[in-house]
Coordinates of C-alpha atoms and ligand atoms in Angstrom, one line a residue:
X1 CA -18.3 17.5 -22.6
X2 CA -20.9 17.8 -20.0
X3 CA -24.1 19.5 -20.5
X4 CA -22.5 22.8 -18.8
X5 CA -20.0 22.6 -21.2
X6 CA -17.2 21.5 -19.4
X7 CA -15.0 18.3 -19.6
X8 CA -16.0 15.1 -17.8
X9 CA -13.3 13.6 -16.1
X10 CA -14.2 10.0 -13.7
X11 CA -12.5 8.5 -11.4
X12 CA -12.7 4.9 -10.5
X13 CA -12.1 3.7 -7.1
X14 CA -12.4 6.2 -3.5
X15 CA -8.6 5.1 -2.2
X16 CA -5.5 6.4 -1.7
X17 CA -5.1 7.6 -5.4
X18 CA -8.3 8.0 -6.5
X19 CA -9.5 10.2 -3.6
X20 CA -5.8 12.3 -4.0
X21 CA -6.4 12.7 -8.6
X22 CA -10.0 13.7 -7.6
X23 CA -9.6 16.4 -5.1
X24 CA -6.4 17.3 -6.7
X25 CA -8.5 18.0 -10.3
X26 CA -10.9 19.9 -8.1
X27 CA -8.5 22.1 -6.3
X28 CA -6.3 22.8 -9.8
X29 CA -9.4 23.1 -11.8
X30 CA -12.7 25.0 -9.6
X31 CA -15.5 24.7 -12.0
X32 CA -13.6 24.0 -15.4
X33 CA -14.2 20.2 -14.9
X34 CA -17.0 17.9 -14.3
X35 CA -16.1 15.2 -11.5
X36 CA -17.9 11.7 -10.3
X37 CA -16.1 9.3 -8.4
X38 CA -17.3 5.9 -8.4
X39 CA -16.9 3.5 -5.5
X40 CA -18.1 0.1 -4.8
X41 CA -17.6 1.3 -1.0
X42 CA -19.0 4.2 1.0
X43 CA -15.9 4.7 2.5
X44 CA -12.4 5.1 2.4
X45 CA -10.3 3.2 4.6
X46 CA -6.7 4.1 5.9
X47 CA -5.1 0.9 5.1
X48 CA -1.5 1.5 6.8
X49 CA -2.6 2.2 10.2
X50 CA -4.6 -1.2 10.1
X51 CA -1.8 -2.8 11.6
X52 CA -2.7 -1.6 15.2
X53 CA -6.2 -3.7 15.0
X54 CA -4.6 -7.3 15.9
X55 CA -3.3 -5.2 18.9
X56 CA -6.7 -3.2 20.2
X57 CA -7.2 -0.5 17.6
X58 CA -11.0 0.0 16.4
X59 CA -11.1 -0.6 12.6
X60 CA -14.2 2.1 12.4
X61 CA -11.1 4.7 13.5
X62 CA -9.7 4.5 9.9
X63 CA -13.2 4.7 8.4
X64 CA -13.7 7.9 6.5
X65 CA -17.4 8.3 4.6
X66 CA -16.8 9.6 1.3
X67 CA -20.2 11.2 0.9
X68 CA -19.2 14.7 2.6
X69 CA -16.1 15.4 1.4
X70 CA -16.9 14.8 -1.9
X71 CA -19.8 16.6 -1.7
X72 CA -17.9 19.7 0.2
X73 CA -15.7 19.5 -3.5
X74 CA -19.0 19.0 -5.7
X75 CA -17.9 15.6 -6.5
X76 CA -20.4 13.7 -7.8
X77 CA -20.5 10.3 -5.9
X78 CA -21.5 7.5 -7.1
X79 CA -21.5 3.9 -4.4
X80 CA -20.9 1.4 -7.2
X81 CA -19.0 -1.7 -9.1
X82 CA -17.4 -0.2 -12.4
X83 CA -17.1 -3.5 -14.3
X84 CA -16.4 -2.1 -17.6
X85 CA -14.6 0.5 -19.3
X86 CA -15.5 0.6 -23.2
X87 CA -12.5 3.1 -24.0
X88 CA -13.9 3.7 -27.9
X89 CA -16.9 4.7 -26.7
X90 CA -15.0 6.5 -23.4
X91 CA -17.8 5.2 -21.3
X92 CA -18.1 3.4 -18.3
X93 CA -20.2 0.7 -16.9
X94 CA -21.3 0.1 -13.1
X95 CA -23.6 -1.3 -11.6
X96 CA -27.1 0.2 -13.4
X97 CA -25.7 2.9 -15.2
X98 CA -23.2 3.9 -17.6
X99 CA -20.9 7.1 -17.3
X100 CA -19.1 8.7 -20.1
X101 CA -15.5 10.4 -19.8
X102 CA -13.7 12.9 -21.5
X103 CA -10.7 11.9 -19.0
X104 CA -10.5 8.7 -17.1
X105 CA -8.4 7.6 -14.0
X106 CA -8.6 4.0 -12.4
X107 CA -7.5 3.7 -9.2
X108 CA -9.5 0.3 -8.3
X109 CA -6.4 -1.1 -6.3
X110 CA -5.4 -4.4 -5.9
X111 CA -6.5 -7.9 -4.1
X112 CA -4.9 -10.8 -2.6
X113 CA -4.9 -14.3 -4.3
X114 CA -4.3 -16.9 -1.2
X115 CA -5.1 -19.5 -3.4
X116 CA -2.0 -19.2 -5.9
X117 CA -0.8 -20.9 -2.7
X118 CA -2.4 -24.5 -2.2
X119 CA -3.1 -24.6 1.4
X120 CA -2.2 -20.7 2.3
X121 CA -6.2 -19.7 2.2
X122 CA -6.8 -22.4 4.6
X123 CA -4.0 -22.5 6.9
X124 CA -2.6 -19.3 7.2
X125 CA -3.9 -15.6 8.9
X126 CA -3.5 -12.7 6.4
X127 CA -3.1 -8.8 6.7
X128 CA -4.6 -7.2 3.8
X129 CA -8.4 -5.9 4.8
X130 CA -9.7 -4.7 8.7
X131 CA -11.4 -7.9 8.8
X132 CA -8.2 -9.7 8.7
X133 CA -6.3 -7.9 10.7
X134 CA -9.3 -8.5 13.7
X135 CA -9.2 -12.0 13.1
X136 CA -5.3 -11.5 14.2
X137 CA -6.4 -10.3 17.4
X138 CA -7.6 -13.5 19.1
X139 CA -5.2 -15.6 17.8
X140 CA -2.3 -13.5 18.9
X141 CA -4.0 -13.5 22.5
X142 CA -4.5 -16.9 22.4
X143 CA -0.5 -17.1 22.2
X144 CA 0.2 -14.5 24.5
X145 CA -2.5 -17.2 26.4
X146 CA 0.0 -20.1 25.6
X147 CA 3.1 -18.2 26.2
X148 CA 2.1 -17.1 29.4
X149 CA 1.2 -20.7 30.7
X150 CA 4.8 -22.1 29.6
X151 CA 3.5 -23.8 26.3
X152 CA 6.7 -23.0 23.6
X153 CA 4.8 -22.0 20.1
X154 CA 6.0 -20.8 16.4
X155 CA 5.0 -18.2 14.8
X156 CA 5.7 -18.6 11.1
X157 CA 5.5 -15.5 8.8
X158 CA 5.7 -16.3 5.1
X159 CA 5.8 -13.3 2.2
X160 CA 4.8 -15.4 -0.4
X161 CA 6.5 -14.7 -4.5
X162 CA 4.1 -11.8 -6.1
X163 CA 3.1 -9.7 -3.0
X164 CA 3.6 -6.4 -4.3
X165 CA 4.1 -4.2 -0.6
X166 CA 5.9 -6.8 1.9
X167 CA 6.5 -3.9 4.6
X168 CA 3.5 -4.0 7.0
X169 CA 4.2 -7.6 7.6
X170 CA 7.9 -7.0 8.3
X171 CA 6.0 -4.6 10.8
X172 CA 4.0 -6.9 12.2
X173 CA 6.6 -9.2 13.2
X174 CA 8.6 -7.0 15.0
X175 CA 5.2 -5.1 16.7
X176 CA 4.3 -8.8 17.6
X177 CA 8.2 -9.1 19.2
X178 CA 8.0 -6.0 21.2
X179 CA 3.8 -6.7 22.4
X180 CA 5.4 -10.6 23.4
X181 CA 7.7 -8.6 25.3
X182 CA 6.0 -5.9 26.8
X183 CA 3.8 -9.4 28.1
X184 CA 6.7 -10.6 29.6
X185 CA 6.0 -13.9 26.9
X186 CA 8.4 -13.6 24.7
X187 CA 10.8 -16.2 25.9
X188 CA 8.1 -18.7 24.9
X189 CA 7.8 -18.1 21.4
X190 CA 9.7 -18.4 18.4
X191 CA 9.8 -16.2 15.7
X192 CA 10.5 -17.1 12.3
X193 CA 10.4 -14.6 9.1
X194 CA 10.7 -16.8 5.7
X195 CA 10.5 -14.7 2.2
X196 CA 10.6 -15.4 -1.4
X197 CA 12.9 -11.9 -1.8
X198 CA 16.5 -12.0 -2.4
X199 CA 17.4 -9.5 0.6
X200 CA 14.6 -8.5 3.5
X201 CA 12.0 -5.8 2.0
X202 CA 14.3 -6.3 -1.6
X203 CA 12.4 -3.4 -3.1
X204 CA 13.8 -0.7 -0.8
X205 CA 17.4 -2.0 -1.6
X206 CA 20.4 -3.0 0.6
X207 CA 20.2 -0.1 3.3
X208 CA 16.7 -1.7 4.4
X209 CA 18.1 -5.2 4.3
X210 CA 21.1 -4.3 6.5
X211 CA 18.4 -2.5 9.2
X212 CA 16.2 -5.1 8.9
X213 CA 18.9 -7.7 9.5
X214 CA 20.3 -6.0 12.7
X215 CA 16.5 -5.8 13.7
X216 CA 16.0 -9.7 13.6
X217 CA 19.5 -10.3 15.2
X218 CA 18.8 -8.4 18.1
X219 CA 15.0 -9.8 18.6
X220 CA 16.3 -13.0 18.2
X221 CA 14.0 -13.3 15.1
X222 CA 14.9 -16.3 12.6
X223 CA 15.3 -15.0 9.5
X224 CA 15.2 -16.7 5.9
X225 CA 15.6 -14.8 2.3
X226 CA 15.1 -16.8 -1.1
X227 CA 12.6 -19.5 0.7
X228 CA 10.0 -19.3 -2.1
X229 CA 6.9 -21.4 -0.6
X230 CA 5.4 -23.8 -2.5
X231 CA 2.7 -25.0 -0.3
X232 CA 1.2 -25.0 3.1
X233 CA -0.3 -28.2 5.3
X234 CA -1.1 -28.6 8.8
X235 CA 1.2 -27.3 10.6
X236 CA 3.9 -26.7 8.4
X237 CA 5.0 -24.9 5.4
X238 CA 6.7 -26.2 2.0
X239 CA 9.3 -24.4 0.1
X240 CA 11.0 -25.1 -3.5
X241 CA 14.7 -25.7 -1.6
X242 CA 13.0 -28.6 0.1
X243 CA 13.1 -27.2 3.6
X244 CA 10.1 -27.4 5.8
X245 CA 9.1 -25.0 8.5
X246 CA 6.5 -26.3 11.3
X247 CA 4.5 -24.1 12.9
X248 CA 1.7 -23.1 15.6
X249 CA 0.4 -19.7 14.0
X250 CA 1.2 -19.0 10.3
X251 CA 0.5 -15.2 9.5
X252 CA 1.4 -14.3 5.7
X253 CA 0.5 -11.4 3.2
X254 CA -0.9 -13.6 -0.1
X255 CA -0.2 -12.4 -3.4
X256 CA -1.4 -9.5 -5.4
X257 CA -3.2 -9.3 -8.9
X258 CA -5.6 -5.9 -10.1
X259 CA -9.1 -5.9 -7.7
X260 CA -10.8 -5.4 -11.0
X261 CA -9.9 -6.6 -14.2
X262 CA -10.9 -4.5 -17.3
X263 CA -10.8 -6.9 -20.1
X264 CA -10.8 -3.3 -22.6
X265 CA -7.6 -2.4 -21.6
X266 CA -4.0 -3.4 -22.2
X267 CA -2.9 -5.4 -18.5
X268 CA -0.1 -7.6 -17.6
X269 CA -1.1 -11.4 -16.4
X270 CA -2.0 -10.0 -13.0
X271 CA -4.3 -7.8 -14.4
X272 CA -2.6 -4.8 -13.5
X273 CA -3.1 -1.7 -16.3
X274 CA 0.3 -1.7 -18.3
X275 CA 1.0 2.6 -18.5
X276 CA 3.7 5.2 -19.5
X277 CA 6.2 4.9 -16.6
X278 CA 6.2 8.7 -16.4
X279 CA 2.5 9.7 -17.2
X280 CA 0.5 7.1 -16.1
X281 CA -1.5 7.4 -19.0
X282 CA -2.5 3.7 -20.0
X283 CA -1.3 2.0 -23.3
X284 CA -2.7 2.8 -26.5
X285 CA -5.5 5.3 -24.7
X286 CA -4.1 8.8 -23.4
X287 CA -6.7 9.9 -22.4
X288 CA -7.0 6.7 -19.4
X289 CA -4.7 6.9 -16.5
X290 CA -3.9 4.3 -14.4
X291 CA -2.7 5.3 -11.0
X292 CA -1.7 3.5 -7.6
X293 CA -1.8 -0.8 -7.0
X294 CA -4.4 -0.7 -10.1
X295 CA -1.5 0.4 -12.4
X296 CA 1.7 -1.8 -12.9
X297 CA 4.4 0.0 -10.9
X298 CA 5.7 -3.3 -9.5
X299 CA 5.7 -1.8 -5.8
X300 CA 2.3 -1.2 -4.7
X301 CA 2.3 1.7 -1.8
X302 CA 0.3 4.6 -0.8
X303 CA 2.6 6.8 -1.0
X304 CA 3.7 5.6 -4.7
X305 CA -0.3 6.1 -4.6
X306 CA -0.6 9.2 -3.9
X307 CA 2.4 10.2 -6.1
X308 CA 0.5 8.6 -9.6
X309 CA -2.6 10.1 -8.4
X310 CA -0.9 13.5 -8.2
X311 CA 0.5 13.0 -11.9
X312 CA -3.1 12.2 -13.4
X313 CA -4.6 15.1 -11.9
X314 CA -1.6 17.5 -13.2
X315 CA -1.7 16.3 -16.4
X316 CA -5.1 16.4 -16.8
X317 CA -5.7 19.7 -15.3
X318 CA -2.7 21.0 -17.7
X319 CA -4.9 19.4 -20.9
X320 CA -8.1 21.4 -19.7
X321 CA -6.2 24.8 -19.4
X322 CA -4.2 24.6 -23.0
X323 CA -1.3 23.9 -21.2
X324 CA 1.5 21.2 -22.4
X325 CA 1.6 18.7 -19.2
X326 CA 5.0 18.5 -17.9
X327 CA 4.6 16.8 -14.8
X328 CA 6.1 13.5 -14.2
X329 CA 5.7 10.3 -11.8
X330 CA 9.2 10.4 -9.6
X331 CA 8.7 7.5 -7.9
X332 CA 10.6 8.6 -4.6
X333 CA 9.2 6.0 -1.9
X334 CA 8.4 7.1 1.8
X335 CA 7.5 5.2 4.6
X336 CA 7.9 4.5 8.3
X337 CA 7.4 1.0 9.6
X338 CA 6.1 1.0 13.0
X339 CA 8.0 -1.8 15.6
X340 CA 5.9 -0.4 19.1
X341 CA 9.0 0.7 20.6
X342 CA 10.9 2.5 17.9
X343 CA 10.0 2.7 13.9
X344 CA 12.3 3.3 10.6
X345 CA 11.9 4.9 8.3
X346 CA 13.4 5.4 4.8
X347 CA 13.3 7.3 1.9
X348 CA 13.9 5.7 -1.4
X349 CA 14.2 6.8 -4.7
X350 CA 13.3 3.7 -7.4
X351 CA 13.9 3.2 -10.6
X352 CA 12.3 0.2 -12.5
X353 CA 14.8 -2.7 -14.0
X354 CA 12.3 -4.6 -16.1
X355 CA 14.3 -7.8 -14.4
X356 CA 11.2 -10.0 -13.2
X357 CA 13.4 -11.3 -9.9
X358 CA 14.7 -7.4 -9.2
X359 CA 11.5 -5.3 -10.5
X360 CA 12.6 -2.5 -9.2
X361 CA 16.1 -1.2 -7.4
X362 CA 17.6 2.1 -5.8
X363 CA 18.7 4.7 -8.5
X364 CA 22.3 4.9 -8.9
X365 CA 22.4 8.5 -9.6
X366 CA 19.9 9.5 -6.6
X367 CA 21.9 7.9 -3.7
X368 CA 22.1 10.7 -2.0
X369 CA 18.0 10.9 -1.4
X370 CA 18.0 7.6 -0.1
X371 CA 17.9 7.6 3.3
X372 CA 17.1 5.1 6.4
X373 CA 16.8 5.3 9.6
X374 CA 16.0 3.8 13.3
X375 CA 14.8 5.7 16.1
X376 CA 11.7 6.0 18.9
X377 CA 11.0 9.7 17.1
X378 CA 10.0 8.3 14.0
X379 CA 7.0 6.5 16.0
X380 CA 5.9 10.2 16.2
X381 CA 6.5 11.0 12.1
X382 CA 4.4 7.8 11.8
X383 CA 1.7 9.9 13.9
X384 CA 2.0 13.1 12.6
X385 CA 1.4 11.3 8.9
X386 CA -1.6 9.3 10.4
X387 CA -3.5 12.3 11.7
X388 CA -2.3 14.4 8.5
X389 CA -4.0 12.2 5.7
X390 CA -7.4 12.0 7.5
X391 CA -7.8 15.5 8.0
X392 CA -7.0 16.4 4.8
X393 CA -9.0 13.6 3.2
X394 CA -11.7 14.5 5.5
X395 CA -11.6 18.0 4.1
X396 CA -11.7 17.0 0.5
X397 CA -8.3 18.3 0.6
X398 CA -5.2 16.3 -1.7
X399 CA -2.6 15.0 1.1
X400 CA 0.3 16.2 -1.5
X401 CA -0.7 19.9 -2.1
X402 CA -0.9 23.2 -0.4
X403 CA 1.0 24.8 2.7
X404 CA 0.0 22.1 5.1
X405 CA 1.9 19.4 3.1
X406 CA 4.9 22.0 2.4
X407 CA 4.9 22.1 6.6
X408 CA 4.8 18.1 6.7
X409 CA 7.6 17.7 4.2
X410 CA 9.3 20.0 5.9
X411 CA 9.1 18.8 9.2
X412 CA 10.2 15.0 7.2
X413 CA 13.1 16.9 5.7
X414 CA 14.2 17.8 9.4
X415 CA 13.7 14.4 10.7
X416 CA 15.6 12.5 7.9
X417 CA 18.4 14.9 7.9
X418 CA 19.0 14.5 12.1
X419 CA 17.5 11.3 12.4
X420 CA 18.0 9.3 8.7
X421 CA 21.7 8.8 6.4
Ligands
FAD501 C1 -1.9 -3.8 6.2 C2 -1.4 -2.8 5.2 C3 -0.5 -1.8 5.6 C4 0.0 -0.9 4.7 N1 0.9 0.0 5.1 C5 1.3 1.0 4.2 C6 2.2 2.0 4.7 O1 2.6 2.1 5.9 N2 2.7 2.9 3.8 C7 2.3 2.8 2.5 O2 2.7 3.7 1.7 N3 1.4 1.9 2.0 C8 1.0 0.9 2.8 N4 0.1 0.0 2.4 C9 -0.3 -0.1 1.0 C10 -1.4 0.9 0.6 O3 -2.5 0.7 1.5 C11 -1.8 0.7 -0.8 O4 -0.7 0.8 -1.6 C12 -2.9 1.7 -1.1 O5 -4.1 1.5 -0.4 C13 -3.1 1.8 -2.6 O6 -4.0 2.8 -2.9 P1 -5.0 2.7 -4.1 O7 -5.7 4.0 -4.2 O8 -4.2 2.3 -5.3 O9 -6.0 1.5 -3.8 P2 -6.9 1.3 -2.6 O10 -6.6 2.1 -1.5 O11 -7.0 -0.2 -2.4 O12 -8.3 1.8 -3.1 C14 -9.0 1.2 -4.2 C15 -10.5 1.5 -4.0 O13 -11.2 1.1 -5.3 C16 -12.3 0.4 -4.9 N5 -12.7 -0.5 -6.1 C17 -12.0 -1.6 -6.5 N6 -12.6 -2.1 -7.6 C18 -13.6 -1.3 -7.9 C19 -14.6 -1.2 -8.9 N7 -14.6 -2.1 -9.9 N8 -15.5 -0.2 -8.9 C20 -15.5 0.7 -8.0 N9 -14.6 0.7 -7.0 C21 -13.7 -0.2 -6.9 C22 -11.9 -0.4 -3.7 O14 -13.0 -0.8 -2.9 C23 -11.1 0.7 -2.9 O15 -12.0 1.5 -2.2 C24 -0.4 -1.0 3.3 C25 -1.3 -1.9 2.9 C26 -1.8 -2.9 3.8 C27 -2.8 -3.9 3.4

């Protein structure tokens, strides 16, 4: 308890999920709980529209500072590396200090490992952070450059085995396609897509794979499932079926593992917290949740994100007020990949296999939820979502709660039912 009596609840990390659990708590809970969020960075970044920075966008755009709004929500703050969690003692360490918790929630997210890959590091341009994606931007205008002047070049894109969220580089292929085009350069390039998955973004099941197929066919993109890449050199990649792909520009999305291991806690050999499936509660300590890429859903997305976050918060919120917690993690995915001059977008609802090569597949009894779909109107849902999050965020506000998100889903519903099957 804290010294006004009330429960102490922390939450470790200020993204996606750990910004959602700790407004959430706030907004279920007023004064009944005692809240500090702690962040190694001062602000939070909104990671899906980074994909428009290779192309002109200004990464400080997706900057939010975390200091007002979780101020506005008496949040305490702290700008800090948790490197410990001791969960007998149910206390923290960062940085200087140590913070106990009656309730915990980790939401540190995940990292990339180039180097799983020998040669990927060195050879290859990745998408993960804003300073990646604005190391994109002269090299794609140095092949728009090329391009232009008649010089033929290869662009290579390689999802490597254990990325967790292949998506935005599907997107960036196909944004890269329709900017060649728009550039009147597209003649002079190749395009080749090569992926470790059985089926093109495999975790959103065979309705993506069919879209994303007819995608490639008509943009004359090359595309290769089940090339698993060993290793990269100069110039060319490696894969375990012995082909090898040359190429001038590689671009690639490494693997994942935890951004912060906590040696304390049960994790699986990527360092990813092993939970409950429906709680999110962490192994062997219910009173830790681990929620978003930190946890070990195996398909790390915000909106999964913001989903776990949401069950944390509940639960917890539900514990504080005598109340049995009832809510559950449905993990419904939602997303819309841009492509510049149309986006798709699909709803899917997943259910985990425990099959290493098929973590995760479309649940048989929800087909009628799972929906996809094509069209220049879903650039304006991707929008309407990336000027929705910010202002809520911005406000302190949970991006799943209230009237304004019943509105958004609303308007989704609308939009999937006329524009998604
Ligand atoms: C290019 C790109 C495009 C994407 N597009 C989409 C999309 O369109 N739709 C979608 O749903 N998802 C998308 N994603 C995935 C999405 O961004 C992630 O799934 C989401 O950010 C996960 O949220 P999180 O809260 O778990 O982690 P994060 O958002 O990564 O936040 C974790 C936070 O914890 C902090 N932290 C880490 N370790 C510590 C520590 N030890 N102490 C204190 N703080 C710590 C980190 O600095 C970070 O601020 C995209 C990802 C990328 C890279």
């Amino acid at each position: 308890m804290s010294a006004t009596g009330v429960p102490r609840a922390v939450v470790l990390g200020g993204g996606f999920s750990g910004l959602e659990a700790a407004f959430l708590l706030r907004q279920r809970l007023g004064d009944k709980v005692d809240l500090t969020l702690i962040s190694d960075q001062e602000e939070f970044i909104f990671k899906p529209n980074t994909i428009y920075i290779p192309f002109g966008l200004d990464p400080r755009s997706l900057a939010i500072p975390l200091a007002l709004p979780l101020k506005r929500k008496k949040i305490q703050f702290v700008q800090a590396h948790a490197h410990e969690v001791d969960p007998v003692a149910k206390r923290v360490e960062a940085d200087h200090a140590a913070y106990p918790y009656d309730y915990l929630i980790v939401a540190t997210g995940a990292t990339m490992r180039p180097e799983e890959i020998p040669g990927l590091g060195t050879y290859a341009k990745t998408i993960f952070t804003p300073t990646a994606m604005l190391e994109l931007r002269p090299a794609f205008h140095d092949l728009l450059t090329a391009a232009v002047e008649g010089k033929r070049q290869r662009v290579l894109f390689v999802v490597p085995p254990n990325n967790k969220c292949s998506g935005p580089l599907y997107e960036m292929i196909m944004m890269l396609d329709s900017w060649l085009r728009k550039h009147g350069a597209r003649g002079h390039v190749d395009l080749i897509w090569t992926t470790y998955e059985h089926s093109f973004i495999q975790a959103f099941g065979p309705r993506l794979h069919t879209t994303v197929l007819g995608e490639f066919t008509q943009r004359k993109i090359e595309g290769h499932t089940d090339f698993v890449v060993e290793k990269i050199e100069q110039g060319k990649a490696i894969y375990r079926n012995g082909e090898e792909v040359p190429f001038d520009l590689l671009v690639s999305f490494p693997p994942y593992a935890a951004a912060t291991a906590f040696p304390g806690l049960p994790a699986d050999e990527r360092g990813f917290l092993q939970t409950d499936q429906d709680t999110r509660q962490v192994r062997g300590f219910p009173e830790i949740y681990a929620v978003g890429d930190a946890g070990d859903f195996p398909v790390k997305q915000a909106f999964l994100a913001f989903l776990q976050g949401d069950v944390a918060a509940e639960r917890i919120a539900s514990l504080v007020q005598g109340r049995i917690p009832e809510v559950t993690f449905d993990p419904v995915s939602m997303c819309v990949m841009e492509e510049f001059n149309r986006a798709t977008f699909a709803q899917v609802p997943l259910r985990v296999t425990g099959r290493p090569d098929l973590p995760v597949e479309v649940r048989p009894e929800a087909m009628g939820d799972y929906r996809v779909g094509t069209s220049r109107a879903w650039r304006a849902g991707k929008a309407m979502l990336g000027m929705y999050l910010p202002w809520r965020f911005r406000a302190g506000n949970p991006f799943h709660s209230g009237l304004p998100w019943r509105g958004m889903e609303l308007g989704l519903k609308v939009m999937s039912t006329v524009l998604a099957s």
